Amino acid sequence: MLKLSINGKTHEVDADADTPLLWVLRDELGYTGTKYGCGMALCGACTVLLNGQPTRSCSLPVSAVGKGKVTTIEGISGAPARAVQAAWQKLDVVQCGYCQSGQIVAATALLAQKPKPTNADIDAAMSGNVCRCATYHRIRAAIHEASAIMAGKASDKLEA
Amino acid sequence: MDKTVEISRRGLLKAGALGGMLVVGFQWSGKSRAAAMPASLAPNAFVRIASDNSVTIIAKHLEMGQGSYTGLATILAEELDADWRQVMVEAAPADAKRYNNLMWGPTQGTGGSSAMANSWKQLRQAGATARAMLVAAAAQQWQVPAAEIAVAQGKLSHASGKQASFGDLAALAATMEVPKEPKLKDPKDFKLIGKQKLPRKDSKDKITGRAQFTQDVKLPGMLTAVVAHPPRFGAKLKSFDATTAKQVKGVVEVVAIPSGVAVLAHGFWAAKKGRDALKLEWDETAAVPQGTPELVAQYRALLDQPGAVASKTGDVVEAFKGAAKVLKADYYFPYLAHAAMEPLNCVMRQDKDGVEVWNGEQMQTVDQAMIASVFGIKPEQVSINMLYAGGSFGRRANPASDYPMECAHIVKATAGRHPVKLVWTREDDMRGGYYRPLYLHRVEVALDAGGQLLGWRQRVVGQSIMTGTPFEAFGVKDGVDATSVEGASDLPYAVANLQVDLHSPRLGVPVLWWRSVGHTHTGYAVETMIDEAAKAAGRDPVAYRLALLDKHPRHAGVLKLVAEKAGWNQPLKAGKKGEKRGRGVAVVESFGTFVAEVAEVTVRPDGSYKVDRVVCAVDCGIAINPDVIRAQMEGGIGFGLSAAMHSAITLKSGAVEQSNFHDYPVLRIGDMPRIEVHILPSDAAPRGVGEPGVPPIAPAVANAIAAATGKRLYDLPFKLS
Ligand code: FES
Ligand code: FES
C-alpha cells in the first residue's frame, strides 16, 4: 500500500511501483480531469503539480511520488489558478478541451512563478503542452489576461 | 423493475410518456436527470423546457471542439428568445429517424462542416414552435391576445404588467397545440445570432476537468482492453502465447479478435503491460509490401499516364500548343495522421436487450449498423451515448467503424462478461491507419505572352477515400472520387481550357478524410501555382487572382477584405540583418465557406523560418457565433500549419515509421503566429467553419516564403534548407 497526497487528501493505493501516477489518478482514484495523450512526456495532457512544479504524470512512477504533494486540475486553487480559469473562460480558449487540464495546470505554475510573463516566457513554459485544436493563440492571450486578473484588473470569478 | 427505470438504466430514454409530458433525452451515469425532471414542454426532438426554467437543447451533432453545441443552441435559443444563461445542451441518442444529418439523407452523423448548415432551418423551427406554445399558454392564462405578448430573454410579458418565466408556463404550454408553421424571425431582429461574444456552452466543464470524454467513462465491472495490432497493414495473426501476459497483475482475459489480440485488465496500465508481454506471430503474406519511396516511384510513373477525367472544358492540348510560356510542377503530399489529442477509444457493454456504446460518436448510423453486424442484432438494439470527443478531425467518422468494431469484437469474444473500455495508446493511434492519403499532383499551366491563363492541366494520383465504403455510390462517378479532386476539378479561376484527371491506385493502407479532405492538397497545388502564374505574368498576386474571379464574387470578397486588413499594398517591415521577409496570400472555398489568408514570414539566414502573422477573412454566410468562427479559423490555421511545417506519416515495407509526437511532430505554441480573423457580413444561409480555415494556410505560407526567398516549395512538409 502506498500513501499519496492528492489535492490535500491522503489516499491509500494498491498499485505496482512502476505504475505511472497518471493511471493511479485516473483508474484508481477517479481523478479523470488529468488526461492521457502520449504516455511519453511529449504532450503535457497529463500535467499535474508535484510540490507546485508542473510534472508529466504519465512518466512519473507512482513509487517516486513519495511524500510529494500532488495537485490535479480538480484541486488547483489559489490566486494564479483562479485567474487562469477565469481568463480561460472569458476568452473561451477551449475547443475539444482534451488538452486543457494540462494547459491550465501548466499556466498556473507559470503565473505562480512569474506573475507578469512575456510572450517568450509563455512560449517557453507552455512548449511542452500540445493542443491539436491549436488554441495557442488564445492560450497566450489568456495567460496575459490572467496576469491582469492577478494584478486586480478584472474579476477572477467563474461564470455559472 | 418498471419500464422507465429499465430504459434509463440502459441510458436511453425513448420519447415516451413521463408524468404526462413528452421527454426526450438520455444520460448515462447516476440517476436519470430526465426522469427527475419537473413537468416539461417538449414539442419536438430538439428542445425541452422544464418548470425549473431550464431550457435543454438536444444536440444531434458531435462536439469535438468545433463549437457545435454552442452553435446549435444559439440557433434554437434565438427563435425561442431564451436567456442564454438558462440554456443547457444535451447529446442526442442515436436515432436517424429524428436526428439524421439533413445533408446526408437518412444518416446520422457529423462532418463535412455541415452541422450548422443542415440544422439552420430545423432548429429555428424547433425554437419558434416552443416559443409559440409558451405564448399560447400565456395568452390563455392571462386572457389576452397572443399578439400582445412579448418574449425576451426567457420571459413573457404583457402591457398589463403580467409576467412569467418559461418555467412558469412550461406545463400549461405542453397542453397547447403544436403549431405547424411557426413564424420565424426577420434576421434583423436576431439577438443571439451574430452577437460578438456568446460564451461557449462547454467551456466551464472543460476548464475544471469535469467534461466527460470516452476516456473518462467508468462502469461497474468494466475492464480496460489494449490490443496488439499487426505490425504491417494487411498482416494477420498467426499465433500467440499469452502465458506471460496473463501473469501480469490485473490482467483478466486475453482474446484473439479479427484485428489482433486483446488483453483485458483492471485499468490501462495492467492491460498495456499485458499487451506488451504477448508473444505474437504474424502471417505477413498479404501485407502491404511497399514503403513510401516505392509508393512515390509508382505514383510518379502514373503522373505520366492519362487518368480518369474529372473535369474538362475547352481543349488543353491546343491551349498548350499556343502557349508563350508553360509552368510545370510536381507536388508531394504525405500520408497524415489525425492525431487527435484523445487517442481512440470506445466503451461498450452487452446485455439481454442489446448493446450500449459510449463514444465520441461522429457517425451514429454507420457505427450502429456495423456494431450490430458483429453481434447479429438489429441496429436499433445498439444504443449510443455521444460524449465529447477530444478532437477527431474526421478520424471518428469512419465508414469502416474500425475501432468501434474492434471493441464490439472484444465484447463478443468475452461473451459480454464485462463492460469493456478499449483504449488505443498514442502509438496504436498513430500506426492504426486511416490517414489522409498520400497524393502526388502534376500541374501544368499555359500562359500567353501577356501572362494570361490559356490552359490548366492537373493530374492527381492518390487512393480514393470513398471507394469501397457505403458512400461510394454517392461520391464516386466514372472512376473519379470527388473528394480526390475537389478544389481542382471546380477550379474557380477563369480559364477557357481546363483538364483535371485522376489515378486512384488501390492499396492496403487505410485512408480517410482529414479536416478539409481534398482541399488539403488541391488547395495547396492550385494556390501556389496561381501565385507562380502571377509572378510569371509580372502581376500582383491579389490583383491577378481578382481578375480571374469575375464569376466568383465570394472568393473575390474575402480576397479583397484580407488584402485590405493585412495592409497588402503597404511594404512589409524589413527583418533583422540577414533575415528575409515575405508575404503570401491564398483563397480557398470549401464546404460552401470562403476563406482567404495572408501570411507574413521571416526566413532566417540559417534557413529556418517563422510565420509571424496571419490575417484571415471568412465568408460563411450568416455568422451564427462570430467568436466560434474566429476560434475555428485560428485552430484551422494552426492545424494546417502543423502539416505544412512538421508532420508526415511514412511507411517502410507496409509498416508505419512514426509512433508518437517525437517522430510525428505537430505545431507547438512557439510556432503559432499572431492571427487576426475578419468575418465578411453576409445574409446567405450559414455554412460550416470547422474545416475551411485549414486549406489556405499552407499555400499562403509557401507563397510568402517564395516572395521572401524566390524558392518554391513543392513537397510537404516544407524543407527550406
Ligand atoms: S500524456 Fe503525459 S505528456 Fe503526454
Ligand atoms: S482544445 Fe483540443 S487539443 Fe487542445
Tab-separated table of N, CA, C and O and ligand atoms in Angstrom, chain A residues 22 35-46 56-59, ligand 1:
chain	number	residue	atom	x	y	z
A	22	LEU	N	-0.226	8.957	-13.452
A	22	LEU	CA	-1.414	9.239	-14.268
A	22	LEU	C	-2.491	8.176	-14.114
A	22	LEU	O	-3.673	8.476	-13.941
A	35	LYS	N	-5.415	14.048	-18.184
A	35	LYS	CA	-5.640	13.241	-19.390
A	35	LYS	C	-4.408	12.478	-19.867
A	35	LYS	O	-3.282	12.888	-19.637
A	36	TYR	N	-4.688	11.404	-20.583
A	36	TYR	CA	-3.648	10.650	-21.274
A	36	TYR	C	-3.585	11.114	-22.728
A	36	TYR	O	-4.594	11.064	-23.428
A	37	GLY	N	-2.399	11.552	-23.161
A	37	GLY	CA	-2.265	11.965	-24.555
A	37	GLY	C	-1.161	11.234	-25.294
A	37	GLY	O	-1.283	10.958	-26.483
A	38	CYS	N	-0.058	10.929	-24.606
A	38	CYS	CA	1.074	10.321	-25.314
A	38	CYS	C	1.798	9.276	-24.476
A	38	CYS	O	2.413	8.373	-25.020
A	39	GLY	N	1.776	9.429	-23.166
A	39	GLY	CA	2.440	8.461	-22.305
A	39	GLY	C	3.953	8.563	-22.297
A	39	GLY	O	4.631	7.725	-21.708
A	40	MET	N	4.497	9.568	-22.960
A	40	MET	CA	5.955	9.679	-23.092
A	40	MET	C	6.486	11.072	-22.750
A	40	MET	O	7.551	11.452	-23.233
A	41	ALA	N	5.749	11.825	-21.964
A	41	ALA	CA	6.171	13.178	-21.596
A	41	ALA	C	6.377	14.079	-22.814
A	41	ALA	O	7.219	14.956	-22.824
A	42	LEU	N	5.549	13.858	-23.855
A	42	LEU	CA	5.702	14.635	-25.089
A	42	LEU	C	4.583	15.645	-25.311
A	42	LEU	O	4.702	16.507	-26.170
A	43	CYS	N	3.474	15.533	-24.582
A	43	CYS	CA	2.314	16.359	-24.948
A	43	CYS	C	1.745	17.206	-23.823
A	43	CYS	O	1.014	18.154	-24.073
A	44	GLY	N	2.019	16.868	-22.588
A	44	GLY	CA	1.560	17.700	-21.476
A	44	GLY	C	0.116	17.516	-21.055
A	44	GLY	O	-0.340	18.169	-20.107
A	45	ALA	N	-0.635	16.636	-21.704
A	45	ALA	CA	-2.051	16.456	-21.347
A	45	ALA	C	-2.212	15.968	-19.906
A	45	ALA	O	-3.237	16.189	-19.272
A	46	CYS	N	-1.174	15.308	-19.394
A	46	CYS	CA	-1.238	14.666	-18.082
A	46	CYS	C	-0.619	15.537	-16.976
A	46	CYS	O	-0.361	15.042	-15.888
A	56	ARG	N	4.855	15.794	-15.599
A	56	ARG	CA	4.109	14.902	-16.504
A	56	ARG	C	3.806	13.603	-15.756
A	56	ARG	O	4.694	12.753	-15.574
A	57	SER	N	2.561	13.454	-15.366
A	57	SER	CA	2.221	12.312	-14.523
A	57	SER	C	2.273	10.985	-15.283
A	57	SER	O	2.320	9.923	-14.669
A	58	CYS	N	2.300	11.029	-16.617
A	58	CYS	CA	2.359	9.782	-17.390
A	58	CYS	C	3.728	9.132	-17.279
A	58	CYS	O	3.886	7.958	-17.595
A	59	SER	N	4.723	9.929	-16.893
A	59	SER	CA	6.084	9.408	-16.894
A	59	SER	C	6.701	9.412	-15.502
A	59	SER	O	7.912	9.322	-15.354
C	1	FES	S1	0.392	12.017	-21.588
C	1	FES	FE1	1.970	12.727	-20.348
C	1	FES	S2	2.987	14.167	-21.556
C	1	FES	FE2	1.570	13.254	-22.910
